[in-house]
Short mmCIF file of C-alpha atoms and ligand atoms in Angstrom, two decimals:
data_model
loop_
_atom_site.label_atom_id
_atom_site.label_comp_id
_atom_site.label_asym_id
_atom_site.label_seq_id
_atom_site.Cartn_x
_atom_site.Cartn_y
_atom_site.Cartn_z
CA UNK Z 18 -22.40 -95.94 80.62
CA UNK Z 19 -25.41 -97.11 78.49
CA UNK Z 20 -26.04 -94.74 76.02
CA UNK Z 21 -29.52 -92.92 76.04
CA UNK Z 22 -32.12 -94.56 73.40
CA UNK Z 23 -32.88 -91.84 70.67
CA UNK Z 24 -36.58 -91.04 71.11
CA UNK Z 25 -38.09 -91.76 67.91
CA UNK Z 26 -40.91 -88.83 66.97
CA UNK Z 27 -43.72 -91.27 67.66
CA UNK Z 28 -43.64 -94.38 69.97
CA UNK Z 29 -45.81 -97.42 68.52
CA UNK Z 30 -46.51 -100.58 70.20
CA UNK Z 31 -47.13 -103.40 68.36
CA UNK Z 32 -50.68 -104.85 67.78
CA UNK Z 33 -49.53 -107.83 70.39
CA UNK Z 34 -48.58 -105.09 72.87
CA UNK Z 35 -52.48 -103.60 72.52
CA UNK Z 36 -53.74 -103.75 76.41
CA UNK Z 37 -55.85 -107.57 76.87
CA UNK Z 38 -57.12 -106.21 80.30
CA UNK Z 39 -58.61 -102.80 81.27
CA UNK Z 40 -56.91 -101.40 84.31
CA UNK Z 41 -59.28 -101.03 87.05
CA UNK Z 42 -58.26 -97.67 89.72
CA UNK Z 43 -60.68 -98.06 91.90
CA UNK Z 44 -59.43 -101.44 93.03
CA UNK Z 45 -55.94 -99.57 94.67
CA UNK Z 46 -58.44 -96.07 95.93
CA UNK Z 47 -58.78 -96.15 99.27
CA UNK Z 48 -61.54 -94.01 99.46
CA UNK Z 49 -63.70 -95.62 96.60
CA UNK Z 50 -66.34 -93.45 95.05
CA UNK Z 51 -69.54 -93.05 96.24
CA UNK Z 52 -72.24 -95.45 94.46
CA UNK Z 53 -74.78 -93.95 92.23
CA UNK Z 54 -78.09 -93.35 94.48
CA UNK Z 55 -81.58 -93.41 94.20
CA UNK Z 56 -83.11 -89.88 93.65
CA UNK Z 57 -85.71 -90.46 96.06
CA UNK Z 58 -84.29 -91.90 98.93
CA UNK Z 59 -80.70 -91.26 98.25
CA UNK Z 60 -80.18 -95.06 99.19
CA UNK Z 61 -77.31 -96.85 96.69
CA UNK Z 62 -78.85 -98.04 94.08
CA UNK Z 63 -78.81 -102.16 93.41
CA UNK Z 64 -77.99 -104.01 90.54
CA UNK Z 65 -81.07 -104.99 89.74
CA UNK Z 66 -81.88 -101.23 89.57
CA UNK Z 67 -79.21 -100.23 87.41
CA UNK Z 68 -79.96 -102.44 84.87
CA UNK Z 69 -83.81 -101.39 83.90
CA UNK Z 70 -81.35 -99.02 82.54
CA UNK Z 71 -78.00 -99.67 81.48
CA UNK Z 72 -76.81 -103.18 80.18
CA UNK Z 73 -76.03 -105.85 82.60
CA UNK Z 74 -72.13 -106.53 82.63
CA UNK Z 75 -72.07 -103.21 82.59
CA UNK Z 76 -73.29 -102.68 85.39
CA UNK Z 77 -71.35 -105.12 87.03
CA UNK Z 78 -68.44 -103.12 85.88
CA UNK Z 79 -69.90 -99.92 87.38
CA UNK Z 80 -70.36 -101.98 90.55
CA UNK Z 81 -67.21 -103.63 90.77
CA UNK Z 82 -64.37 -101.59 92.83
CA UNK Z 83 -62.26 -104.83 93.72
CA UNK Z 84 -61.28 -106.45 90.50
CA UNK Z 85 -57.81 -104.12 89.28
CA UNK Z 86 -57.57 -106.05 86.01
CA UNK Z 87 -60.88 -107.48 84.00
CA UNK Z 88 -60.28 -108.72 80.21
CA UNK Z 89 -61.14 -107.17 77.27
CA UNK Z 90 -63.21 -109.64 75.16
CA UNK Z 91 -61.38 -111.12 72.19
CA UNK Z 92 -63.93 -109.64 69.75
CA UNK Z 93 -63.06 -106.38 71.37
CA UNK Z 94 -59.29 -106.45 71.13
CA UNK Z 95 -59.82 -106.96 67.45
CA UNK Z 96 -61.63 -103.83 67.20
CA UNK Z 97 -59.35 -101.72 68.90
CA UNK Z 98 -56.55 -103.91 66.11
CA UNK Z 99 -58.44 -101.42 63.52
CA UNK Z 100 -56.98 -98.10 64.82
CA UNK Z 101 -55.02 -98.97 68.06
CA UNK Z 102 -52.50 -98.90 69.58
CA UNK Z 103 -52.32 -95.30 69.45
CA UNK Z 104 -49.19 -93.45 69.05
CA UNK Z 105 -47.74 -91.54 71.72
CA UNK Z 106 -45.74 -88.57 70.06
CA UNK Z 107 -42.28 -86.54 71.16
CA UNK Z 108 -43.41 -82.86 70.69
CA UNK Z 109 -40.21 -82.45 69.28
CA UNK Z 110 -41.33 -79.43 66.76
CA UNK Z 111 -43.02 -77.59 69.92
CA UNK Z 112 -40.91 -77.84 71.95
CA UNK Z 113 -37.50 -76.27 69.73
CA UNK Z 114 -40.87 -73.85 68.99
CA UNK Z 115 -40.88 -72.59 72.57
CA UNK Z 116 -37.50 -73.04 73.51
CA UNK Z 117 -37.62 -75.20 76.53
CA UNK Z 118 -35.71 -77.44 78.35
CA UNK Z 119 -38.92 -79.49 78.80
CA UNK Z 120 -39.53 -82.98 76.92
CA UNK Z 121 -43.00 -82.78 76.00
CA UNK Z 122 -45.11 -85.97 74.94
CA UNK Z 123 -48.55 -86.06 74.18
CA UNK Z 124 -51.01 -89.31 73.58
CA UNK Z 125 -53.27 -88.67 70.21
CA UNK Z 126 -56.26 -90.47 70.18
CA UNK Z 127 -57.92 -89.08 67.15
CA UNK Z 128 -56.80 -91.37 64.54
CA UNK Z 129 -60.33 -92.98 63.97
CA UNK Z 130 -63.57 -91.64 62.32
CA UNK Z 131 -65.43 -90.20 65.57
CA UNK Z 132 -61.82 -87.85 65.59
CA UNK Z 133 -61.40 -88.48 69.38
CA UNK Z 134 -61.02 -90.76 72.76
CA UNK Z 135 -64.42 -92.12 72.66
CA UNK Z 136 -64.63 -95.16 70.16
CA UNK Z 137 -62.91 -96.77 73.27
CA UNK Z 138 -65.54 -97.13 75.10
CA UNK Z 139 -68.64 -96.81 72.41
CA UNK Z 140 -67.30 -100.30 71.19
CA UNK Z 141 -67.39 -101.54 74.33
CA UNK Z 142 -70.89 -100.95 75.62
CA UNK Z 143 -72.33 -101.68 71.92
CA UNK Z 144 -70.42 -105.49 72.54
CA UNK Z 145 -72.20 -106.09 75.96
CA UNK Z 146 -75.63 -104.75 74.13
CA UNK Z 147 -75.71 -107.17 71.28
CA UNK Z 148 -74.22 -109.96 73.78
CA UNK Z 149 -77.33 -109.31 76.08
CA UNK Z 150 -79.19 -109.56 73.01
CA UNK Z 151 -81.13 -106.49 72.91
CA UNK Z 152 -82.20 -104.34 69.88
CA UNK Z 153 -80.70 -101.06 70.34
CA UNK Z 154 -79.84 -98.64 72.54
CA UNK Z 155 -80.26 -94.95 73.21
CA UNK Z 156 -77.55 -91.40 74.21
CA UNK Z 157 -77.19 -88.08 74.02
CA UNK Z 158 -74.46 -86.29 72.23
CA UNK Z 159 -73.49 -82.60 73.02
CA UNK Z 160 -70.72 -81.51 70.21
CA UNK Z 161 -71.53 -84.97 68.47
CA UNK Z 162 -68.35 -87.05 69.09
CA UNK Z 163 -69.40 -89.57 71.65
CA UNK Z 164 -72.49 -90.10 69.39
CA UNK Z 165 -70.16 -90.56 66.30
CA UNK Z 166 -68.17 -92.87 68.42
CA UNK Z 167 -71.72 -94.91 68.98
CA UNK Z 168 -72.83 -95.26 65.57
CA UNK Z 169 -70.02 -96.96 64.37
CA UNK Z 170 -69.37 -99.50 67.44
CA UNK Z 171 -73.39 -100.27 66.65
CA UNK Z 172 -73.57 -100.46 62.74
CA UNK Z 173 -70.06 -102.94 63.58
CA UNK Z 174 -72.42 -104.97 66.03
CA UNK Z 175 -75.80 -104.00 63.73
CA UNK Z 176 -77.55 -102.41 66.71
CA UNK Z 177 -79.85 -99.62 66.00
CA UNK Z 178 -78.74 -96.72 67.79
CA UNK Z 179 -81.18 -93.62 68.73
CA UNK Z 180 -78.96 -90.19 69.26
CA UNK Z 181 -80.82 -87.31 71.43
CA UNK Z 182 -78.35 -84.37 69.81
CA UNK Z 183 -78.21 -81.36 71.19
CA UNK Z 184 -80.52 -78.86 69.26
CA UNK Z 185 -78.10 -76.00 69.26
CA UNK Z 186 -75.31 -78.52 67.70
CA UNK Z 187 -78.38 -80.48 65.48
CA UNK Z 188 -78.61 -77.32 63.55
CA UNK Z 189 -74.69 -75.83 64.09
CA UNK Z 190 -73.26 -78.86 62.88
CA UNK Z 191 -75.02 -80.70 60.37
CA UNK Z 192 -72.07 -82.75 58.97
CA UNK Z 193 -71.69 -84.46 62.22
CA UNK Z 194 -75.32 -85.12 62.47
CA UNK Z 195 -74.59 -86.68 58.55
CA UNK Z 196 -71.44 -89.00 59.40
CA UNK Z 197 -73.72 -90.56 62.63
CA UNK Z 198 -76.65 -90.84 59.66
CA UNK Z 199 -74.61 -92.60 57.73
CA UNK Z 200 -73.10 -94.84 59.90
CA UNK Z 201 -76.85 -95.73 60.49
CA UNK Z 202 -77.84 -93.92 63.37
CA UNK Z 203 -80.96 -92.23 63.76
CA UNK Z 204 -80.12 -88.67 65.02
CA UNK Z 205 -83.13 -85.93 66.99
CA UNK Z 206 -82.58 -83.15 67.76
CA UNK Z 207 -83.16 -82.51 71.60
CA UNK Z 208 -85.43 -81.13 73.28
CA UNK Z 209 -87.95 -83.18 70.77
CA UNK Z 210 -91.87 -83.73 71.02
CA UNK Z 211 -91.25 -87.51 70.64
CA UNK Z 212 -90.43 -87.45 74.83
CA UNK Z 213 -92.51 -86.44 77.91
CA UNK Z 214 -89.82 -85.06 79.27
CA UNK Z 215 -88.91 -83.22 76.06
CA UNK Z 216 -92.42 -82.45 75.73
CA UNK Z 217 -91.79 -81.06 79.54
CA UNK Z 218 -89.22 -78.95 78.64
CA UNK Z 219 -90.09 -77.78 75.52
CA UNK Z 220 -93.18 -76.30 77.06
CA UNK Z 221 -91.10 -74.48 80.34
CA UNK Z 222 -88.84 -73.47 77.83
CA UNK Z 223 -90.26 -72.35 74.66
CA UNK Z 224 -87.77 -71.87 71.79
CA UNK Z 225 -84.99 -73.86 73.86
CA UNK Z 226 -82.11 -74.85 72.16
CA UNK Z 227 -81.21 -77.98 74.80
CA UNK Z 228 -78.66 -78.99 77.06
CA UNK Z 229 -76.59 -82.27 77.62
CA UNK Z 230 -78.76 -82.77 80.40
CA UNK Z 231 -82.00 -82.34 78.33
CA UNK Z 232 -80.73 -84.69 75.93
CA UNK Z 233 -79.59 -87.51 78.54
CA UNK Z 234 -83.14 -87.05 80.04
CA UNK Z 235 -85.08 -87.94 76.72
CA UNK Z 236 -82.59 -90.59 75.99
CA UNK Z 237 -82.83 -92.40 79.50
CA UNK Z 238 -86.97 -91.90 79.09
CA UNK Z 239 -86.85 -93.96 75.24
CA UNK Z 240 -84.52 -96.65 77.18
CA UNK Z 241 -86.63 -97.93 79.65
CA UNK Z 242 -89.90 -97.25 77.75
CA UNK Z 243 -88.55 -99.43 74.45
CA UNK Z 244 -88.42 -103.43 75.35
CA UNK Z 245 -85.17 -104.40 74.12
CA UNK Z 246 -83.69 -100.65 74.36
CA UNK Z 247 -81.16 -99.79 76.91
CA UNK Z 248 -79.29 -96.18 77.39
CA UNK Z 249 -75.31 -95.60 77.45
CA UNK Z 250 -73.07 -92.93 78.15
CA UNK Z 251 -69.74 -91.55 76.90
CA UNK Z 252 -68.52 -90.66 80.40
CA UNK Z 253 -68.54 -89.94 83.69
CA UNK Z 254 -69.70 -93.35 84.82
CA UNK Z 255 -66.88 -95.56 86.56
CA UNK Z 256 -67.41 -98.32 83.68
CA UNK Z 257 -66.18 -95.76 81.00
CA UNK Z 258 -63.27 -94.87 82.59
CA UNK Z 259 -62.46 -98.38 82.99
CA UNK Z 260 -62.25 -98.64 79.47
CA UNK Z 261 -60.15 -95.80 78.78
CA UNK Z 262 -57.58 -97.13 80.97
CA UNK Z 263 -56.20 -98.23 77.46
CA UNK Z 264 -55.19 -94.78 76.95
CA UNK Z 265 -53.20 -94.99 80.08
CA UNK Z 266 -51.83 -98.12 79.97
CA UNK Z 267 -50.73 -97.75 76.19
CA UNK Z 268 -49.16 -94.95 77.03
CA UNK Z 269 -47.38 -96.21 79.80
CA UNK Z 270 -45.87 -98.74 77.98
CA UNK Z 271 -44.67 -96.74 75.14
CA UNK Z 272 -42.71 -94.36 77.72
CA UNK Z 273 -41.62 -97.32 80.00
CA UNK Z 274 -39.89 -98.83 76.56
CA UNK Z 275 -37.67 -95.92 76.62
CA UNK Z 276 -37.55 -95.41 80.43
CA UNK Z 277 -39.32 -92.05 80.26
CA UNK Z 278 -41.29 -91.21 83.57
CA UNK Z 279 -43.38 -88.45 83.20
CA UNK Z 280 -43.11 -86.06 85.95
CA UNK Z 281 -46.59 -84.29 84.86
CA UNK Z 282 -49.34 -85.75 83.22
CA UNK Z 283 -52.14 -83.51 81.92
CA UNK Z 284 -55.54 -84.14 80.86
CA UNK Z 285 -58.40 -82.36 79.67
CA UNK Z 286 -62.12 -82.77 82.10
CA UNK Z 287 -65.29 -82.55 80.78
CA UNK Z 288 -66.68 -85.44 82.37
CA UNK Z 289 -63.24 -87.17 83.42
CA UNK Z 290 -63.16 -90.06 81.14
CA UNK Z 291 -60.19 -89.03 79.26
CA UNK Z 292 -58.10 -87.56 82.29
CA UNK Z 293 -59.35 -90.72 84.20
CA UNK Z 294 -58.21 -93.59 81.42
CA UNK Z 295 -54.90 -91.80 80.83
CA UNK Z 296 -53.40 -91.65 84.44
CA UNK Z 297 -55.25 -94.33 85.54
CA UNK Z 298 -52.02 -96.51 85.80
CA UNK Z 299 -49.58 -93.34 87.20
CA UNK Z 300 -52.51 -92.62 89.77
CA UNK Z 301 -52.44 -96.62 90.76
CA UNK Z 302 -49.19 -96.02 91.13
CA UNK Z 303 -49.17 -93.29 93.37
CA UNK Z 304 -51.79 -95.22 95.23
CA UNK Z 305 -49.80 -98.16 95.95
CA UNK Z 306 -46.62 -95.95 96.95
CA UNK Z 307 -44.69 -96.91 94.06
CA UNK Z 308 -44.28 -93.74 92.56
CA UNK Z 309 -45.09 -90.22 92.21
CA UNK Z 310 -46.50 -87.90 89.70
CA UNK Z 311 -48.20 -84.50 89.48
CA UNK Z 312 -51.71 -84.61 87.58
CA UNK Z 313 -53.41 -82.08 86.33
CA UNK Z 314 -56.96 -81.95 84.99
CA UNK Z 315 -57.94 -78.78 82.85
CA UNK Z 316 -61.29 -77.28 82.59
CA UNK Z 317 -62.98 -74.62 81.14
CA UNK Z 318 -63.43 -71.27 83.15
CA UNK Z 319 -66.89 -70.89 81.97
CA UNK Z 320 -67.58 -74.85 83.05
CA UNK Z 321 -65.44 -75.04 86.28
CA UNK Z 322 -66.96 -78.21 87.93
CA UNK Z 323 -63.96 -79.18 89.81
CA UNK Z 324 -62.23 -75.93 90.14
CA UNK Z 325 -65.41 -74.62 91.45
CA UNK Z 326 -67.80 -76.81 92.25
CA UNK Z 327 -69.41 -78.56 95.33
CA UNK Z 328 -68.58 -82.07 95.54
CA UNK Z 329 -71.93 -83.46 96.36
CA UNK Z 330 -74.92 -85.47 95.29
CA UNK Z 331 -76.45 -83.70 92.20
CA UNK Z 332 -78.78 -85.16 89.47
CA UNK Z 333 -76.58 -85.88 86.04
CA UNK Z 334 -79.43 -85.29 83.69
CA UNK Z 335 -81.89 -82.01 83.34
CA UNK Z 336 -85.35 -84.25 83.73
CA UNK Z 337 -83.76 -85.99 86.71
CA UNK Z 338 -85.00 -89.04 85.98
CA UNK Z 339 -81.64 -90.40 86.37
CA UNK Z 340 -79.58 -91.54 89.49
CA UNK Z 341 -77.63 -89.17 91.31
CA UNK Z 342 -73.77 -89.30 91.65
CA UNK Z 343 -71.86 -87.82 93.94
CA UNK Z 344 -68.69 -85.67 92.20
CA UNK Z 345 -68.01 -82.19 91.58
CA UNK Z 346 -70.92 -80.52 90.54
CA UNK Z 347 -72.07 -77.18 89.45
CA UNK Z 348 -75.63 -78.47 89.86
CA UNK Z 349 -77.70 -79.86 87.38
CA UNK Z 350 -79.47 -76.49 86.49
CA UNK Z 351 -75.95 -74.92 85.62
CA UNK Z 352 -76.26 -74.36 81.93
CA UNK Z 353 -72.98 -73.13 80.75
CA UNK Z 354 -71.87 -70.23 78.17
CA UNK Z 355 -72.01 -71.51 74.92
CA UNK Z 356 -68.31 -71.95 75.04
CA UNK Z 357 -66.75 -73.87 71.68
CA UNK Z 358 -65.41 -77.05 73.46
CA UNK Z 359 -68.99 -78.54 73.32
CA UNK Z 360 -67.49 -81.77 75.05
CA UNK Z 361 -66.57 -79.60 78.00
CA UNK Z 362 -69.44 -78.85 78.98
CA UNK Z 363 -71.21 -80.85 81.31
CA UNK Z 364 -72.54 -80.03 85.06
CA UNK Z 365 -70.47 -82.55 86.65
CA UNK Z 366 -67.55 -84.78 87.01
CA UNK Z 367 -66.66 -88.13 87.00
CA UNK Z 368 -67.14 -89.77 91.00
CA UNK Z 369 -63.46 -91.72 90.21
CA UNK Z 370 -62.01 -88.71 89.35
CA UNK Z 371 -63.78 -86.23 92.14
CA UNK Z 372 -62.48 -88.57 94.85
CA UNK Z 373 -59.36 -88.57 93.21
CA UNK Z 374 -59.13 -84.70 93.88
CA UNK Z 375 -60.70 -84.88 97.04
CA UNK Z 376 -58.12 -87.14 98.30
CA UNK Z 377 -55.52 -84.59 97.20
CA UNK Z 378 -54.23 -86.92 94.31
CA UNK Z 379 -54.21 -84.39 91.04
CA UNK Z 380 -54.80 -80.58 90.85
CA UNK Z 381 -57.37 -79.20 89.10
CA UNK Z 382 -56.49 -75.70 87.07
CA UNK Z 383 -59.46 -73.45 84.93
CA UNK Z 384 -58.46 -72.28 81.17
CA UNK Z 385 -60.27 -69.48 78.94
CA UNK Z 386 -60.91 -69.92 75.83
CA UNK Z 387 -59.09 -67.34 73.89
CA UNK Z 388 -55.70 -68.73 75.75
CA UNK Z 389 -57.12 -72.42 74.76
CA UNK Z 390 -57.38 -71.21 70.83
CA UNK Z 391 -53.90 -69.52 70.92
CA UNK Z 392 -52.46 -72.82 72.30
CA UNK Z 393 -54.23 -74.66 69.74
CA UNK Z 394 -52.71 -72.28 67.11
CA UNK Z 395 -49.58 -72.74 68.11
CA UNK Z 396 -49.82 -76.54 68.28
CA UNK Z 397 -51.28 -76.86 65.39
CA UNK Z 398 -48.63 -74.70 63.30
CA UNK Z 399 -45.52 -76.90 64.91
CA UNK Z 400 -47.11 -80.47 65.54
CA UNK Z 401 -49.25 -80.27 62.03
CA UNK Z 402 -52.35 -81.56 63.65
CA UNK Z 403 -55.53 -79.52 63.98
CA UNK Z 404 -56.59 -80.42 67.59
CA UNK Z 405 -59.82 -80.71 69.03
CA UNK Z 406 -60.64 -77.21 71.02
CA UNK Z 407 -61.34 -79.79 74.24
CA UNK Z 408 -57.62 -81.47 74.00
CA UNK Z 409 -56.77 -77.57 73.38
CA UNK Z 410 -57.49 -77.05 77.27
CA UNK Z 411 -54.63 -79.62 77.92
CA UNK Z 412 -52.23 -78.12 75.69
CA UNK Z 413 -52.30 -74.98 76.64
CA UNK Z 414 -51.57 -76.28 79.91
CA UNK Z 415 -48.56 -78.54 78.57
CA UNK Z 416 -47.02 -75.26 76.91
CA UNK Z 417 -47.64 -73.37 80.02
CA UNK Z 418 -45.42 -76.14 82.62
CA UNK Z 419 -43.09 -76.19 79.55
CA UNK Z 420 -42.61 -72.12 79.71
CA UNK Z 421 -41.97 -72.36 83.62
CA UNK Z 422 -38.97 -74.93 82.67
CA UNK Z 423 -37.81 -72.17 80.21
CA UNK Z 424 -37.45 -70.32 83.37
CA UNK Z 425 -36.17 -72.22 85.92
CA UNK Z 426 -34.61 -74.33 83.05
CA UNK Z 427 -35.39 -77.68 84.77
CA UNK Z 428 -36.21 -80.18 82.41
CA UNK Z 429 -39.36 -81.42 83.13
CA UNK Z 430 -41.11 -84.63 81.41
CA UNK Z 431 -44.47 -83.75 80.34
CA UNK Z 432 -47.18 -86.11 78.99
CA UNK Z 433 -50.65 -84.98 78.00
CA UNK Z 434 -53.57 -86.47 76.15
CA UNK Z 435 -54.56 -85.09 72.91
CA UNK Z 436 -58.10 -86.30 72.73
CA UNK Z 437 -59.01 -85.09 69.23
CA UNK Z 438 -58.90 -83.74 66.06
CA UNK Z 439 -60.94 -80.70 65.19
CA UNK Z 440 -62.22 -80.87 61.48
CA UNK Z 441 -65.74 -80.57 63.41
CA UNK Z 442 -65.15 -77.00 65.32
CA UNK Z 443 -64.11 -74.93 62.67
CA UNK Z 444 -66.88 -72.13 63.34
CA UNK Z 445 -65.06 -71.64 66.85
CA UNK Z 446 -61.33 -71.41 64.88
CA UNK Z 447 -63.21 -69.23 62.36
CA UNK Z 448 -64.71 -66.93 65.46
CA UNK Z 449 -60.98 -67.10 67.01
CA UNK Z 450 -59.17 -65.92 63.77
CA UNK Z 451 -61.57 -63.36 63.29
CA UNK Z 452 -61.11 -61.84 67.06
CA UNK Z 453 -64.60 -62.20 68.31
CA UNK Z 454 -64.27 -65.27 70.31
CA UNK Z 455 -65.39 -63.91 73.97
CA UNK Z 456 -64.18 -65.45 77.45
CA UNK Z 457 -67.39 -66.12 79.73
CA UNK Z 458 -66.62 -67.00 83.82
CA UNK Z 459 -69.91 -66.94 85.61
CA UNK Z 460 -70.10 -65.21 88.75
CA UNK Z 461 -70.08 -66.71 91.83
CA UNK Z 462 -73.95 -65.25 92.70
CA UNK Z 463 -75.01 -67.46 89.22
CA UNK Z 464 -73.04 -70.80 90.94
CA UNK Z 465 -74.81 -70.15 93.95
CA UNK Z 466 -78.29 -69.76 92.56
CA UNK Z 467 -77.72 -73.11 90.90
CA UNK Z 468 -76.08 -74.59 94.28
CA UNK Z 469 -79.43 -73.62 96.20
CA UNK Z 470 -80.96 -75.76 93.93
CA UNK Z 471 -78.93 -79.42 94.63
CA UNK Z 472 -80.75 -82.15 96.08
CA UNK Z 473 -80.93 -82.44 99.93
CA UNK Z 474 -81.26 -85.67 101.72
C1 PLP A 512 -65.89 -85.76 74.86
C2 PLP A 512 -64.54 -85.24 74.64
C3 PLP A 512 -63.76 -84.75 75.70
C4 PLP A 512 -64.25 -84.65 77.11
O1 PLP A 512 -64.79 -85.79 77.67
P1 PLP A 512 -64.11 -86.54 78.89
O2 PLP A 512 -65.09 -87.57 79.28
O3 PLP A 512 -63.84 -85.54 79.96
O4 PLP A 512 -62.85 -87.12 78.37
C5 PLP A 512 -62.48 -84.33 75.44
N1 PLP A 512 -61.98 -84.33 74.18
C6 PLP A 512 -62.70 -84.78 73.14
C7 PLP A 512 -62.09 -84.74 71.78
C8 PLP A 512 -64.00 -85.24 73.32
O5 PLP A 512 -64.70 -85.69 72.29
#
């Protein structure tokens, strides 16, 4: 009998084994996602629509639910050379720390300046910006990672990049707003004056500290106002998901060297981009009858968009000046508590992913947040790194299916991405340690109110 391979504490590819093709899911879906619509008509919106906005090959990405494999330009594989592949590492010290049965691996992504996920796809849409030639572009960030992530894909490309930050974080977490700066970005903090639609808001809401939707709003209005300026966004669209199939398909490779098959694979959901690039390959799996897996996505209880949520057409942005999508929503008025996993904390949820748990393809489970700091605690004390308090939600999770194999003592393969580091969030670890962190679940009276107001076609 072969003898089992020793696991080594962290599986590396090499730099030739870094992904050349982005994995496509919804080429194997049979029920693809609905296409972003026009607000006014509800009609699916065109190409030539989608890209007053958003860059052109983009769109064709967002568009495309045939190709399963598109290339990764050559100038974009040796971006992802500077901090990919990514290790996926044995949770060797966690799990002898909880005393299960259960093998426990977990895929870190925040090896790079922005500390998590998103550089995967920031580099990308910067490329296809300075390729169409244009001058800058424009975003929103909430906590300040996927604007981070931005700023250095565009001083790499020299593209100007314009962040819309939300004001609550603008003033909470200056050094973030200071890394972007110096990476070249120019950062405002949202709602601003510089907008009509901030203007708009600013004068409904008077003292207003924003919203992600607020912020997206402005962004989208300095877009297609600016010739030469187009907006981008650090998730929920199908194209970004597409590119964090490297996630998946990195870490797919790294456990097929070593014939591990996960039997759960658990991911964190704010707006799906991370859950949807790392089981993008198991899923395609599952949808072509090869294999089977259990998926789990993990959201906050105080931001329950699938758990909770209607899956319907709803505006993504505040202004709704935007297209509509049609995922799990809480509606586009939901503002959530101020929870600590700022990245969390969006209305909606990624179409791909929303079909994928409409179709009955991964579970969907709802985390507090003093459970989600305890798990970080405890992860951080065995595994040495300080994680991010969104890839918190997913280990928590993780320790929880590893606690049920203490009891049945089945020895369950677990996989989860660990999105982040969190050098960023240390007000929320400082609120946790000092015992006044507080666990917010709106009712179901404050979903409805926000329900009554979704769009009706
Ligand atoms: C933005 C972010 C998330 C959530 O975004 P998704 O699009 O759902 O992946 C999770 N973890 C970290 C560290 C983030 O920055």
């Amino acid at each position: 009998m072969a003898e089992e391979k020793k696991i080594p504490y962290k599986i590396y590819l090499n730099e030739e084994e870094i992904p050349k093709q982005w994995y496509n899911v919804r080429a194997d879906m049979k029920n693809k996602p609905a296409p972003l619509a026009d607000p006014a008509t509800g009609n699916p919106l065109p190409a030539e629509a989608l890209n007053v906005v958003f860059c052109e090959e983009l769109v064709k990405q967002e568009l495309d639910n045939d190709t399963a494999y598109i290339d990764i330009p050559e100038e974009i594989q040796d971006f992802y050379k500077m901090y990919r592949p990514s290790p996926v590492v044995r949770a060797y010290c966690l799990e002898k720390a909880l005393g299960t049965p259960a093998k426990i691996y977990y895929k870190f992504e925040g090896n790079n300046t922005s500390g998590s996920h998103k550089l995967n796809s920031a580099i990308v849409q910067a490329y296809y910006a300075k390729k169409q030639g244009l001058k800058g572009v424009t975003t929103e960030t909430g906590a300040g990672q996927w604007g981070t992530a931005l700023s250095m894909a565009c001083a790499y490309f020299n593209l100007d990049c314009k962040v819309y930050m939300v004001k609550v974080s603008y003033e909470q977490k200056p050094f973030r707003r200071e890394v972007m700066r110096t990476y070249g970005a120019s950062v405002v903090p949202s709602p601003s004056m510089d907008t009509e639609v901030g203007r708009k808001i600013n004068a409904e809401h008077p003292g207003t500290t924003g919203s992600l939707g607020c912020a997206i709003s402005e962004a989208v209005e300095v877009a297609v106002t600016n010739p030469g300026y187009r907006y981008v966004l650090g998730s929920v669209l199908n194209q970004v998901l597409l590119h964090q199939s490297v996630i998946g398909l990195e870490a797919k490779a790294a456990l097929d060297k070593y014939g591990v098959k996960p039997d759960i694979v658990i991911g964190c959901a704010g707006g799906g981009s991370n859950l949807g690039g790392l089981i993008s390959p198991f899923v395609g799996e599952m949808l072509r009858g090869e294999n089977d897996y259990r998926i789990i996505a993990v959201e906050p209880a105080s931001c329950p968009s699938l758990t909770r949520g209607k899956f319907a057409y709803d505006f993504c942005d505040t202004g709704m000046i935007c297209p509509i999508a049609k995922m799990y929503t809480l509606g586009s008025n939901f503002i959530p508590s101020a929870n600590h996993a700022g990245g969390l904390r969006y209305h909606g949820m990624s179409p791909v992913v929303s079909q994928l748990y409409h179709d009955g393809l991964i579970e969907a489970t709802s985390v507090e947040q003093t459970a989600v700091f305890e798990a970080a605690t405890k992860f951080a004390r065995t595994e040495g790194i300080l994680p991010a308090p969104e890839s918190s939600h997913a280990i928590k999770v993780a320790i929880d299916e590893a606690m049920k194999c203490k009891e049945t003592g089945e020895e369950k393969t677990i996989l989860f991405g660990l999105t982040g580091t969190g050098y960023f969030d240390l007000v929320a670890y400082e609120k946790f340690n000092n015992g006044v962190m507080t666990d917010y679940i709106p009712t179901d009276e404050e979903l409805q109110a926000s329900f009554d107001k979704l769009p009706k076609f």
